[in-house]
mmCIF file of C-alpha atoms in Angstrom:
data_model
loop_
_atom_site.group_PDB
_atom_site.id
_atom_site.type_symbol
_atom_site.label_atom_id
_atom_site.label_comp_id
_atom_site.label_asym_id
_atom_site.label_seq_id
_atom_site.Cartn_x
_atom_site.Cartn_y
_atom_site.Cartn_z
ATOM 1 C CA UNK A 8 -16.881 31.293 0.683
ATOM 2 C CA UNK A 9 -13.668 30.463 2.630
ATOM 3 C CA UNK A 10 -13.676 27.630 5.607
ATOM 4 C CA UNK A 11 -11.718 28.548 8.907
ATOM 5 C CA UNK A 12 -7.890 27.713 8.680
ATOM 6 C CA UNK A 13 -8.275 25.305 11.936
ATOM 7 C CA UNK A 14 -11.110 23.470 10.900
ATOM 8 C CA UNK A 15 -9.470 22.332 7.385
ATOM 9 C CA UNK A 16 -6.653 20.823 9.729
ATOM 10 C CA UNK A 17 -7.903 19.199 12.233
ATOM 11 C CA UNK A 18 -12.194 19.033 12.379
ATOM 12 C CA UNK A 19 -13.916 15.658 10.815
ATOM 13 C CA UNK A 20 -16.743 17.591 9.462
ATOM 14 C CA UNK A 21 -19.504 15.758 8.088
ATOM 15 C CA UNK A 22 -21.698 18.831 7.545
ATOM 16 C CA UNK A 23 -19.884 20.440 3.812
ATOM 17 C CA UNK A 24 -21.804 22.507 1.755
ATOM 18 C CA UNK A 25 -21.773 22.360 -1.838
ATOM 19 C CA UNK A 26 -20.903 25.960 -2.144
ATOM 20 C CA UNK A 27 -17.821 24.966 0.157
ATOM 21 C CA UNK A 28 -16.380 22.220 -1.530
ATOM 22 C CA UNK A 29 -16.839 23.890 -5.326
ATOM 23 C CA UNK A 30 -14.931 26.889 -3.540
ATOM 24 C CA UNK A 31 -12.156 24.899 -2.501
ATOM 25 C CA UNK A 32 -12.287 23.293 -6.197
ATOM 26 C CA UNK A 33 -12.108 26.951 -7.776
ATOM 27 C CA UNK A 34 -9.128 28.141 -5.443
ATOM 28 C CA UNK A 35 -5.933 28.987 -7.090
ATOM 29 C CA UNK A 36 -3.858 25.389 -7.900
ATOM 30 C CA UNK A 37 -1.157 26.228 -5.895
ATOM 31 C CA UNK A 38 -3.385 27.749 -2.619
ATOM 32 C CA UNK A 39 -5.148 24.726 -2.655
ATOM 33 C CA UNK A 40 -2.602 22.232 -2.840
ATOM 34 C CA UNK A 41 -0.884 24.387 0.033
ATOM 35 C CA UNK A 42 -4.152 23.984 1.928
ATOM 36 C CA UNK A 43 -3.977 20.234 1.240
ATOM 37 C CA UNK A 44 -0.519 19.799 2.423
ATOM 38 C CA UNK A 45 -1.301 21.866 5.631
ATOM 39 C CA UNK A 46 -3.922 19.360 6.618
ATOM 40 C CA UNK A 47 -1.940 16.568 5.434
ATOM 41 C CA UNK A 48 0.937 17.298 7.654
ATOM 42 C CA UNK A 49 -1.327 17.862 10.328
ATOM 43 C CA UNK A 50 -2.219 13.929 10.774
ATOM 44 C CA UNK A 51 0.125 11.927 9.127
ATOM 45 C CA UNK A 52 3.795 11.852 7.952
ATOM 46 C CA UNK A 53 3.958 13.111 4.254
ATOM 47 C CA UNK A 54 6.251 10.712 2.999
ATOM 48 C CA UNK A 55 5.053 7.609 4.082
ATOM 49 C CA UNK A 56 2.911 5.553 1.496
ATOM 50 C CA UNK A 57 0.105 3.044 2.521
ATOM 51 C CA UNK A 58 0.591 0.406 -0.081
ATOM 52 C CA UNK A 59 -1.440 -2.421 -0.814
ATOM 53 C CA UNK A 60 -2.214 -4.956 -3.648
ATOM 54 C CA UNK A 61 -5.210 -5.925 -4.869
ATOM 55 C CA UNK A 62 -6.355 -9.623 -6.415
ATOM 56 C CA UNK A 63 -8.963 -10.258 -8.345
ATOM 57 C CA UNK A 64 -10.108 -13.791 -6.782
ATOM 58 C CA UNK A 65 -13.253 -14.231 -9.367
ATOM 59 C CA UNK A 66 -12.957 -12.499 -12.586
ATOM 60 C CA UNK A 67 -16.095 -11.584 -14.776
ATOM 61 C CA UNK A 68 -19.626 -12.821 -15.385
ATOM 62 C CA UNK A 69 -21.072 -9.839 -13.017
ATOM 63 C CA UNK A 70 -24.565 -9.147 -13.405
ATOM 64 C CA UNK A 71 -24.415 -5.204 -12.716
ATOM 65 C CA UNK A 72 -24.318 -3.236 -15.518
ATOM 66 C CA UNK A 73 -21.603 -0.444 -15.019
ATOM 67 C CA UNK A 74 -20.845 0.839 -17.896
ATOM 68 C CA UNK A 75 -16.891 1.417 -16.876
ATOM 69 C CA UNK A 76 -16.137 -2.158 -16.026
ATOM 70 C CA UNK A 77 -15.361 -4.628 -18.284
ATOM 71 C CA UNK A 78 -16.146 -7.633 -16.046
ATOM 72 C CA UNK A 79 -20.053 -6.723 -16.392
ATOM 73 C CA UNK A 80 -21.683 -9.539 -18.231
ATOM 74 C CA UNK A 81 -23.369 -6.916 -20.411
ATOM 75 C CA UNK A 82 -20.816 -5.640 -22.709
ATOM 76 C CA UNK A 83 -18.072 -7.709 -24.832
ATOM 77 C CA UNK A 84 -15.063 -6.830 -23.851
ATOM 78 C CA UNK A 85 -13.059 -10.381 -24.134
ATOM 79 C CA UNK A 86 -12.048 -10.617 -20.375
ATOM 80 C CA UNK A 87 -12.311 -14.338 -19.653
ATOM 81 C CA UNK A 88 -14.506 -15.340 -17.101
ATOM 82 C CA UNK A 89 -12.462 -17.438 -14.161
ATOM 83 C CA UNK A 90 -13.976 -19.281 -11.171
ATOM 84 C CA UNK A 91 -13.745 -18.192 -7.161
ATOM 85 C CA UNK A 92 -9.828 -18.884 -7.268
ATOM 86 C CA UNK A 93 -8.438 -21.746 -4.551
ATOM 87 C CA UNK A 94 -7.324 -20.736 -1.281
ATOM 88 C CA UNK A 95 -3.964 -21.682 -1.660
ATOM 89 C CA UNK A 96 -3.659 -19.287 -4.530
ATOM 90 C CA UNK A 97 -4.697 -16.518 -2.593
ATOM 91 C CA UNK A 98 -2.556 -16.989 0.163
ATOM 92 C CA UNK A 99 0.448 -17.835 -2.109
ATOM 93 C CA UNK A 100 -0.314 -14.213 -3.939
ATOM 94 C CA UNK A 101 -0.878 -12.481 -0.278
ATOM 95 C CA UNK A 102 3.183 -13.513 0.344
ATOM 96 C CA UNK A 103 4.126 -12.284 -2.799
ATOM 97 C CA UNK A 104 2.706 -9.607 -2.029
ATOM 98 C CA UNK A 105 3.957 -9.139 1.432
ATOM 99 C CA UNK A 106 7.403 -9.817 0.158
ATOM 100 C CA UNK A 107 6.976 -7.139 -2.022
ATOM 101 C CA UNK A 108 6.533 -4.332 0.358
ATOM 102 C CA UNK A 109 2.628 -4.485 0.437
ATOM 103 C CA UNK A 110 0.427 -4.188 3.942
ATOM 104 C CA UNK A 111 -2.601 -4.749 2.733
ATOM 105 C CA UNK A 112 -3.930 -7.395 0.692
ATOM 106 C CA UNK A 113 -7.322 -6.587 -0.605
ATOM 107 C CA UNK A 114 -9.227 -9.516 -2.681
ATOM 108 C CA UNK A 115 -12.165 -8.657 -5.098
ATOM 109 C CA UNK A 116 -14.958 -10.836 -6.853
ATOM 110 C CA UNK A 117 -17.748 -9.770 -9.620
ATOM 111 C CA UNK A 118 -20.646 -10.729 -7.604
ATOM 112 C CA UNK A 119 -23.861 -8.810 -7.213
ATOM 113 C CA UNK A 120 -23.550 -10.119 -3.506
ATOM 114 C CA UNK A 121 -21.662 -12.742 -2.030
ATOM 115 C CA UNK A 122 -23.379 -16.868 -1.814
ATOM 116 C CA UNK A 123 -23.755 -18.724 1.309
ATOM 117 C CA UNK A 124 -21.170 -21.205 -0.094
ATOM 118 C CA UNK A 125 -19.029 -18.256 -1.241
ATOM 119 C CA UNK A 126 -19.030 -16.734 1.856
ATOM 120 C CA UNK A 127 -17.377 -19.811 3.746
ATOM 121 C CA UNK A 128 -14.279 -19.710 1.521
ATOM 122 C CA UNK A 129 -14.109 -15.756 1.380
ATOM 123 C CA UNK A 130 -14.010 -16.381 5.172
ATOM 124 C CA UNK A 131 -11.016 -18.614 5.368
ATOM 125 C CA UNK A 132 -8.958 -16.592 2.465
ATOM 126 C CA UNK A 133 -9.302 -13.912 5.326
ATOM 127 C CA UNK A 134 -8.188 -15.779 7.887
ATOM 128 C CA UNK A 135 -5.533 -17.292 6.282
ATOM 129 C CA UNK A 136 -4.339 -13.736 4.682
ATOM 130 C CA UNK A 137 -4.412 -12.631 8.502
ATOM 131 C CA UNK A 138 -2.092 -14.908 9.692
ATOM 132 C CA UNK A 139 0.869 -14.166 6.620
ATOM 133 C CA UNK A 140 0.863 -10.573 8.472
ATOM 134 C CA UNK A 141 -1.558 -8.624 6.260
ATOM 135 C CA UNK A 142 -4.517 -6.511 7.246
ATOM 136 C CA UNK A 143 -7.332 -7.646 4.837
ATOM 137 C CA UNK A 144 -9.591 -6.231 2.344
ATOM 138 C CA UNK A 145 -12.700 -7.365 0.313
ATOM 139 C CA UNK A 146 -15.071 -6.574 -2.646
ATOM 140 C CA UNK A 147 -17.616 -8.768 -2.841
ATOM 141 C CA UNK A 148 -20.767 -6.450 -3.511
ATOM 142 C CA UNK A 149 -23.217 -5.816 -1.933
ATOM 143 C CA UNK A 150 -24.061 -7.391 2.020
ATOM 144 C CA UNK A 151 -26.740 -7.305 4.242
ATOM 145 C CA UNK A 152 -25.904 -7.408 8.265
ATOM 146 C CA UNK A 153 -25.233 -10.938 8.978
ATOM 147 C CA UNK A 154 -23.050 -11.122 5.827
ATOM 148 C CA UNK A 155 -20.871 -8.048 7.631
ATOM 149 C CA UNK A 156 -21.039 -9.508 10.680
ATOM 150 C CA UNK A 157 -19.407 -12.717 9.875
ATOM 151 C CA UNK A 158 -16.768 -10.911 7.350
ATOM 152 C CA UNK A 159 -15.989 -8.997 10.525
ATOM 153 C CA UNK A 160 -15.593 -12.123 12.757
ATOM 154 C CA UNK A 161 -13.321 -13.731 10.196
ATOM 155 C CA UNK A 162 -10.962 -11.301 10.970
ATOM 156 C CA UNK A 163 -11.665 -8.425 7.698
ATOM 157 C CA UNK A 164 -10.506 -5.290 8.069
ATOM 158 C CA UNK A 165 -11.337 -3.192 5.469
ATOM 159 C CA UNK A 166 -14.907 -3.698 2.898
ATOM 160 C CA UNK A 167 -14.648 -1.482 -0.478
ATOM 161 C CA UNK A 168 -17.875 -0.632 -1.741
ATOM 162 C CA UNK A 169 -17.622 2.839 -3.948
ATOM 163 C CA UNK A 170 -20.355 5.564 -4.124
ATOM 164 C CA UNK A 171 -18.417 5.803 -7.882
ATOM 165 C CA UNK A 172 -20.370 9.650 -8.598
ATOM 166 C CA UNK A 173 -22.944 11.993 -7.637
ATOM 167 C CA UNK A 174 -26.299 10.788 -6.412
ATOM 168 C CA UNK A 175 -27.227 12.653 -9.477
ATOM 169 C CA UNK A 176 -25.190 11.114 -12.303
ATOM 170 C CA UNK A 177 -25.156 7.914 -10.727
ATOM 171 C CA UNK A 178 -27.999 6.763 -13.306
ATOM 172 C CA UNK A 179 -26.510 7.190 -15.903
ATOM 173 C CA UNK A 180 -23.156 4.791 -14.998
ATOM 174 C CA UNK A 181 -25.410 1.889 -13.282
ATOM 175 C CA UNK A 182 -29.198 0.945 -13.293
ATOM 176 C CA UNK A 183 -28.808 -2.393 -11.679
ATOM 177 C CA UNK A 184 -28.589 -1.314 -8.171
ATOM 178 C CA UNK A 185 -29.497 2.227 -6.492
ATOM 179 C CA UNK A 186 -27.388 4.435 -4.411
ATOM 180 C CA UNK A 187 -29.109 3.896 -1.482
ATOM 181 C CA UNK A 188 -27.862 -0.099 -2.099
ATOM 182 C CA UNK A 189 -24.521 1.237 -1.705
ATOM 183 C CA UNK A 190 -25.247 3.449 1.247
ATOM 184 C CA UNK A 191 -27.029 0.467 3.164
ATOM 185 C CA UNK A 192 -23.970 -1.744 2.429
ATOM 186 C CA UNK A 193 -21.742 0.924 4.086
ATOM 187 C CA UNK A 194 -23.827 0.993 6.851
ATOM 188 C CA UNK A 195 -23.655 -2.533 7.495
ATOM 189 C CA UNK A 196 -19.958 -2.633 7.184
ATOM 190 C CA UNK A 197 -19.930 0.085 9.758
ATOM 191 C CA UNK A 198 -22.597 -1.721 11.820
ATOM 192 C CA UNK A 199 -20.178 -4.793 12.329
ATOM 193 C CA UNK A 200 -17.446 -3.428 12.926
ATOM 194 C CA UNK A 201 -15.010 -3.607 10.010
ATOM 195 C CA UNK A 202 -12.795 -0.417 8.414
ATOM 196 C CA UNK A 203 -14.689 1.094 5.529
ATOM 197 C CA UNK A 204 -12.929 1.642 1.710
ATOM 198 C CA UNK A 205 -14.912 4.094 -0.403
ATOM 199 C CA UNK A 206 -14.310 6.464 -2.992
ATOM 200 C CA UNK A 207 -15.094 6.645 -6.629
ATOM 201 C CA UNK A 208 -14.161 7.589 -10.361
ATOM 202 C CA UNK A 209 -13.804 10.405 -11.954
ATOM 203 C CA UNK A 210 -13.288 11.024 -15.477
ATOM 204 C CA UNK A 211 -16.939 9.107 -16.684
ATOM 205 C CA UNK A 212 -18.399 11.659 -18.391
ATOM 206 C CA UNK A 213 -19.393 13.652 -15.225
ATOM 207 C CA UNK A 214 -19.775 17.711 -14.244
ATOM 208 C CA UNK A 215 -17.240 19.335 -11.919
ATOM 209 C CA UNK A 216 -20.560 19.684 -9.617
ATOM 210 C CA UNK A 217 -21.042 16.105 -9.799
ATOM 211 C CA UNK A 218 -17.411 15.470 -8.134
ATOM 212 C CA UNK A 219 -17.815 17.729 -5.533
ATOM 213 C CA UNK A 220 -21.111 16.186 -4.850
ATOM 214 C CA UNK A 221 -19.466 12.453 -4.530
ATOM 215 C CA UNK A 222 -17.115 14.370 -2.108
ATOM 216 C CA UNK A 223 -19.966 15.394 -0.468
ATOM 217 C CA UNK A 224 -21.672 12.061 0.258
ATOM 218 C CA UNK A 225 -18.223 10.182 1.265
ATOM 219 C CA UNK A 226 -17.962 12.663 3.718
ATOM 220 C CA UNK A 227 -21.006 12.491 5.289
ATOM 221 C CA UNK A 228 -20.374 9.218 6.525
ATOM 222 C CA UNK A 229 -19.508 9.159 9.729
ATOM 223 C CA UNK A 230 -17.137 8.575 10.368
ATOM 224 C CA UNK A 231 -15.236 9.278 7.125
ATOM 225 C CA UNK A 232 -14.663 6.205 5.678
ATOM 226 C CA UNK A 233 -10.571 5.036 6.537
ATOM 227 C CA UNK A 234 -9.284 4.683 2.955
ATOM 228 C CA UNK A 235 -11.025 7.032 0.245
ATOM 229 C CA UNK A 236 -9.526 5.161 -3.503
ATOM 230 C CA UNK A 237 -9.700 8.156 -6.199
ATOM 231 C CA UNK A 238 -9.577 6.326 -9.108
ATOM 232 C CA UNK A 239 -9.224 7.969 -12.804
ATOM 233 C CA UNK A 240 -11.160 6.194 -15.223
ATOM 234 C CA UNK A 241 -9.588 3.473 -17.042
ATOM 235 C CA UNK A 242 -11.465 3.105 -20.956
ATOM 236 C CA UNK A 243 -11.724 -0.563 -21.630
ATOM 237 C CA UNK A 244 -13.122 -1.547 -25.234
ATOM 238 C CA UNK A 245 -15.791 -2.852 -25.142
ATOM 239 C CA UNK A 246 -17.284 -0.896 -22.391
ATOM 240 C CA UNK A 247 -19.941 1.769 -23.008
ATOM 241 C CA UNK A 248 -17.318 4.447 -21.605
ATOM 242 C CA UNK A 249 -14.410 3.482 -23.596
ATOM 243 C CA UNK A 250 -14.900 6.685 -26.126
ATOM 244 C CA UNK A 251 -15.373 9.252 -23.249
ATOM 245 C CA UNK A 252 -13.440 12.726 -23.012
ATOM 246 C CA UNK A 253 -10.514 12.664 -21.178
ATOM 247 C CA UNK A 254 -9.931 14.078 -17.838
ATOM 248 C CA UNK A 255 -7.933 16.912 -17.542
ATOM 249 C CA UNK A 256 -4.797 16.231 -15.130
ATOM 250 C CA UNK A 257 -5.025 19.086 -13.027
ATOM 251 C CA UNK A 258 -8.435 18.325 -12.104
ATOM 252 C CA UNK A 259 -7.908 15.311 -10.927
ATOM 253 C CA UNK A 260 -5.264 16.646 -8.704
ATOM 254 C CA UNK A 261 -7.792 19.301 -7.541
ATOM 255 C CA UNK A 262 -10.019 16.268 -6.409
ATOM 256 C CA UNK A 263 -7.228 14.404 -4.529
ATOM 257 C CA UNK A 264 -6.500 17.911 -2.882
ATOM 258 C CA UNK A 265 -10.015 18.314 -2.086
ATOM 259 C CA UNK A 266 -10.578 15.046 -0.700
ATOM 260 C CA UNK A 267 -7.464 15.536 1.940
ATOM 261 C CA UNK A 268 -8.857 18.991 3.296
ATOM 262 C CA UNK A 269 -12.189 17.450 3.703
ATOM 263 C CA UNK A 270 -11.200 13.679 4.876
ATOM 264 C CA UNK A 271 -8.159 15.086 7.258
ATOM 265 C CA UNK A 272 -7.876 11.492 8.650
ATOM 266 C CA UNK A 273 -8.148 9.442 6.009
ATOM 267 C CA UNK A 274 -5.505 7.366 3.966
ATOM 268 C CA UNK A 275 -6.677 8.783 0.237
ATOM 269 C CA UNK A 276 -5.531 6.343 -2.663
ATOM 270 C CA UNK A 277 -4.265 7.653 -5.664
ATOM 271 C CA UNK A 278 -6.212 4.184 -7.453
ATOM 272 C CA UNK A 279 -7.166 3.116 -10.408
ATOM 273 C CA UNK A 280 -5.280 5.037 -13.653
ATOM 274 C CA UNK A 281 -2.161 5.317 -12.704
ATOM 275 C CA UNK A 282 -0.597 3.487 -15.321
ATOM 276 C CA UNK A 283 -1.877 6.175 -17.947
ATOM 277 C CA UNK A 284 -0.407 8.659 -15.422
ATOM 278 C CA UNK A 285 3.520 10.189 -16.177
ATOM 279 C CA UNK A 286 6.025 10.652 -12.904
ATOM 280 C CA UNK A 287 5.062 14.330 -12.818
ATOM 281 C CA UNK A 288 0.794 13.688 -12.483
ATOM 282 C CA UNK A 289 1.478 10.932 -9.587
ATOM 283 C CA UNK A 290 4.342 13.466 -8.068
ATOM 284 C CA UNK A 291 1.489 15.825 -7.662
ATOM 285 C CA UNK A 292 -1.000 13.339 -6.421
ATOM 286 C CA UNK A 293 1.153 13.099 -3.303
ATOM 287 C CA UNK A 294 1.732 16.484 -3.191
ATOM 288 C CA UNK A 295 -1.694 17.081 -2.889
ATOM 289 C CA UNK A 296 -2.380 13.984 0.062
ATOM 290 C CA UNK A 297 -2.821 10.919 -1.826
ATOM 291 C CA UNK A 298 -0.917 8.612 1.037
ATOM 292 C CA UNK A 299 -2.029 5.056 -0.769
ATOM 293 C CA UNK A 300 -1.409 3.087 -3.857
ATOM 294 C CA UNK A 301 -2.202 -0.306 -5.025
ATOM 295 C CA UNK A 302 0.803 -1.986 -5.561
ATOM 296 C CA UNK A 303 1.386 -4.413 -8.298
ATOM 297 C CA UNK A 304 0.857 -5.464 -12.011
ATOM 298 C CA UNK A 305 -3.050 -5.638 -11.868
ATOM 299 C CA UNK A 306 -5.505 -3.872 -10.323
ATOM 300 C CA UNK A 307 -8.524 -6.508 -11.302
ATOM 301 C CA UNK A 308 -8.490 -6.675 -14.676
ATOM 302 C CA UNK A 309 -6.959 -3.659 -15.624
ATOM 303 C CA UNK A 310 -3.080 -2.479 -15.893
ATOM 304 C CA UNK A 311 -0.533 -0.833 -12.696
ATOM 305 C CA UNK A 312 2.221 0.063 -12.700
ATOM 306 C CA UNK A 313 4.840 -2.411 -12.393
ATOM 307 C CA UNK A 314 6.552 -2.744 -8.718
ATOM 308 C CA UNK A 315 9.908 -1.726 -9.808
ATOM 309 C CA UNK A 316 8.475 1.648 -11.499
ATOM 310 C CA UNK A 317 6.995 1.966 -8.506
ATOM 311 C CA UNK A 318 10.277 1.532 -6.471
ATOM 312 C CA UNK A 319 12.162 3.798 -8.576
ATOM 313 C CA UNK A 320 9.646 6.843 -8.331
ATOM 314 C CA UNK A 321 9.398 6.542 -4.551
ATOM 315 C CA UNK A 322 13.103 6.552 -4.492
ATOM 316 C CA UNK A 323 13.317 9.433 -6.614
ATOM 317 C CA UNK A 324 10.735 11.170 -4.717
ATOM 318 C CA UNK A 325 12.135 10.001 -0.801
ATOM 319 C CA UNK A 326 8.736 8.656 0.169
ATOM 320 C CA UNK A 327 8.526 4.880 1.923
ATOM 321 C CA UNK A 328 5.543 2.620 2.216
ATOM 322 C CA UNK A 329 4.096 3.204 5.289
ATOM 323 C CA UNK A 330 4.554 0.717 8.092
ATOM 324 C CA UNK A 331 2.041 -1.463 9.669
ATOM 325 C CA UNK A 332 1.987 -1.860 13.330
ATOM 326 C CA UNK A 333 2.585 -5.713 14.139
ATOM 327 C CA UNK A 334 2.727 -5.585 17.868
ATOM 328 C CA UNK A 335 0.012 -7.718 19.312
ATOM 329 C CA UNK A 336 -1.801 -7.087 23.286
ATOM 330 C CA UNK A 337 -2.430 -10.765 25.019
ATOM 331 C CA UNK A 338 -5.802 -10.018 24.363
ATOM 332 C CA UNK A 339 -5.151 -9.840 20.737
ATOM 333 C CA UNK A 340 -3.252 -12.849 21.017
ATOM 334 C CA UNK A 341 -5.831 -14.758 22.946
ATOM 335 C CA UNK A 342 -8.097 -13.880 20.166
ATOM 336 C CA UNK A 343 -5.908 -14.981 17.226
ATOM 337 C CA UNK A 344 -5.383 -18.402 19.439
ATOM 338 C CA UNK A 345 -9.082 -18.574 19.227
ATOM 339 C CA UNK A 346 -9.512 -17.840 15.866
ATOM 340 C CA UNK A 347 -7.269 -20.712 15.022
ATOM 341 C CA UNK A 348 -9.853 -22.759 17.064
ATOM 342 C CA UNK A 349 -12.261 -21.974 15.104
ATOM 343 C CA UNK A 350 -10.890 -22.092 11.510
ATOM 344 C CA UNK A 351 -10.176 -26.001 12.255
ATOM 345 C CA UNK A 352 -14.021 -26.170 13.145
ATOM 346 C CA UNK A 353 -14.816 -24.729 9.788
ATOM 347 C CA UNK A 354 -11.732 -26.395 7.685
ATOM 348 C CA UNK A 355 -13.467 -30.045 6.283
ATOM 349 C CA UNK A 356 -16.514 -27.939 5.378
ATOM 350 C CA UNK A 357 -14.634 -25.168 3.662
ATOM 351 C CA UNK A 358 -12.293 -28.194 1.493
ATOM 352 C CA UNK A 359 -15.824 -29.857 0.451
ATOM 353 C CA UNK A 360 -17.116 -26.682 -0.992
ATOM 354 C CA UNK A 361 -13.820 -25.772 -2.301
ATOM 355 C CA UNK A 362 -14.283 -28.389 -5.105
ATOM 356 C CA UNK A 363 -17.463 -27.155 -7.041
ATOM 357 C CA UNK A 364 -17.011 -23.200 -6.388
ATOM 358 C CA UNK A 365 -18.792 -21.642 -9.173
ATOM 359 C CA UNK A 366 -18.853 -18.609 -11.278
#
């Protein structure tokens, strides 16, 4: 089954067929990642890099039970567990970051779903993340409506919440919360407003049917979420998934590629993995339309690699990180002067709770 030539370049389709998407997986390698590039070219510049960094802002203790992460309170995997970290830390890491070459500073925390009191100083780490010149990013779980809403009118950006598989494998990664969670908390990060982060991770154990089905769902959203992470599985001992079989390379190319011809607009992150990956693997990755990377040492709890490597292999490959647009409308300014307004409003409140944030 083949897909018309101008709809793979420029149509958002939210309609794919499975028997579309596994013949795009079962093309030729090198007519597919032609395909890819077509599309790629066709909506952004190929050798510009979205780069961001991500910071783990409360580490461990989580109550879900997925069996790849290691900050899941279920399994022993000796991560120490580390309190909702101070908002000048955050912001000090956010100009590190910036200095670095990062334009996007996205801040997670092992919570089933964010607390009231939480909430208030997740708030002001956005704000204050804002104003260094970053857009902004959270992980927080899972939230409802009102919990979007006021991420939203803090200023977020982007929420990451990951489908991780298929609807039909999902089982047997997590138990604690259902796919349809994760599609509701999409919906109410659309709802509100904000930029929506989803993608998920291959290399668990899953069937090639199973990624073309969690290429399926993400694209069914509508519309397509903005940044699409493709992580590669990283094994942590400990973990319930630390023994399992090894991706094959190539196919996790093919999923990048796939993900470009059916996501034409969206930034796709070559994520999670990359530090297992050689210079060849994440040379292909770009080839076939990964345009983002996390940036950095860390990504969590789990290794990246370092910013020089990084540096060096986009020299020796002649892509740049991609730039952000700073220029601000009145309007926009008039809002930022009000948001200012407001964060003094909220400031005394958010220094009480600062002092007895808990895990």
């Amino acid at each position: 089954m083949t897909v018309h030539h101008e709809q793979l370049l420029h149509e958002q389709r939210h309609d794919w067929t499975l028997d579309e998407i596994n013949a795009l997986f079962a093309l030729p390698f090198n007519d597919l990642l032609f395909q890819a590039q077509q599309v790629h070219r066709a909506h952004f510049d190929v050798n510009a890099v979205q780069v961001s960094t991500l910071l783990s802002i409360k580490t461990g203790a989580c109550p879900e039970d997925c069996k790849y992460c290691p900050q899941s309170g279920h399994y022993n995997t000796q991560l120490e567990k580390e309190k909702l970290l101070e908002i000048e830390k955050v912001v000090e890491q956010a100009k590190a970051a910036k200095e670095a070459g990062a334009s996007r500073f996205c801040m997670g925390a092992a919570w089933r779903s964010p607390r009231d009191k939480d909430l208030l100083l997740v708030e002001e780490m956005v704000r204050q993340v804002k104003a260094v010149g970053l857009e902004t990013c959270m992980t927080l779980g899972m939230v409802d409506g009102e919990q979007a809403s006021r991420l939203a009118t803090a200023g977020l950006d982007y929420y990451n919440h990951n489908l991780d598989t298929s609807p039909e494998y999902y089982g047997e990664i997590i138990t604690t919360r259902t796919y349809s969670d994760r599609l509701e908390t999409l919906s109410n990060v659309r709802d509100a407003g904000m930029k929506v982060c989803s993608g998920g991770i291959l290399g668990m154990g899953e069937d090639a049917k199973d990624r073309s089905a969690l290429l399926q769902q993400l694209a069914k959203l509508s519309p397509h979420p903005e940044s699409v992470p493709i992580n590669m599985l990283v094994k942590v001992p400990g973990t319930p998934l630390e023994n399992v079989e090894d991706l094959d390379p190539i196919e996790f190319i093919r999923a990048i590629a796939v993900a470009r011809i059916m996501m034409p607009q969206s930034h796709v992150r070559l994520s999670a993995g990359r530090e297992q990956m050689n210079e060849s693997t994440q040379a292909l990755a770009f080839l076939a339309g990964a345009n983002s990377i996390f940036y950095g040492d860390k990504l969590l709890t789990t290794g990246n690699p370092q910013v020089d490597r990084d540096r060096a292999l986009f020299a020796k490959l002649g892509l740049h990180p991609e730039k952000r647009e700073t220029c601000q409308s009145e309007a926009t300014q008039a809002a930022r002067l009000a948001q200012q307004a407001q964060q003094q409003v909220h400031a005394e409140r958010v220094s009480e709770l600062a002092v007895d944030a808990s895990v």
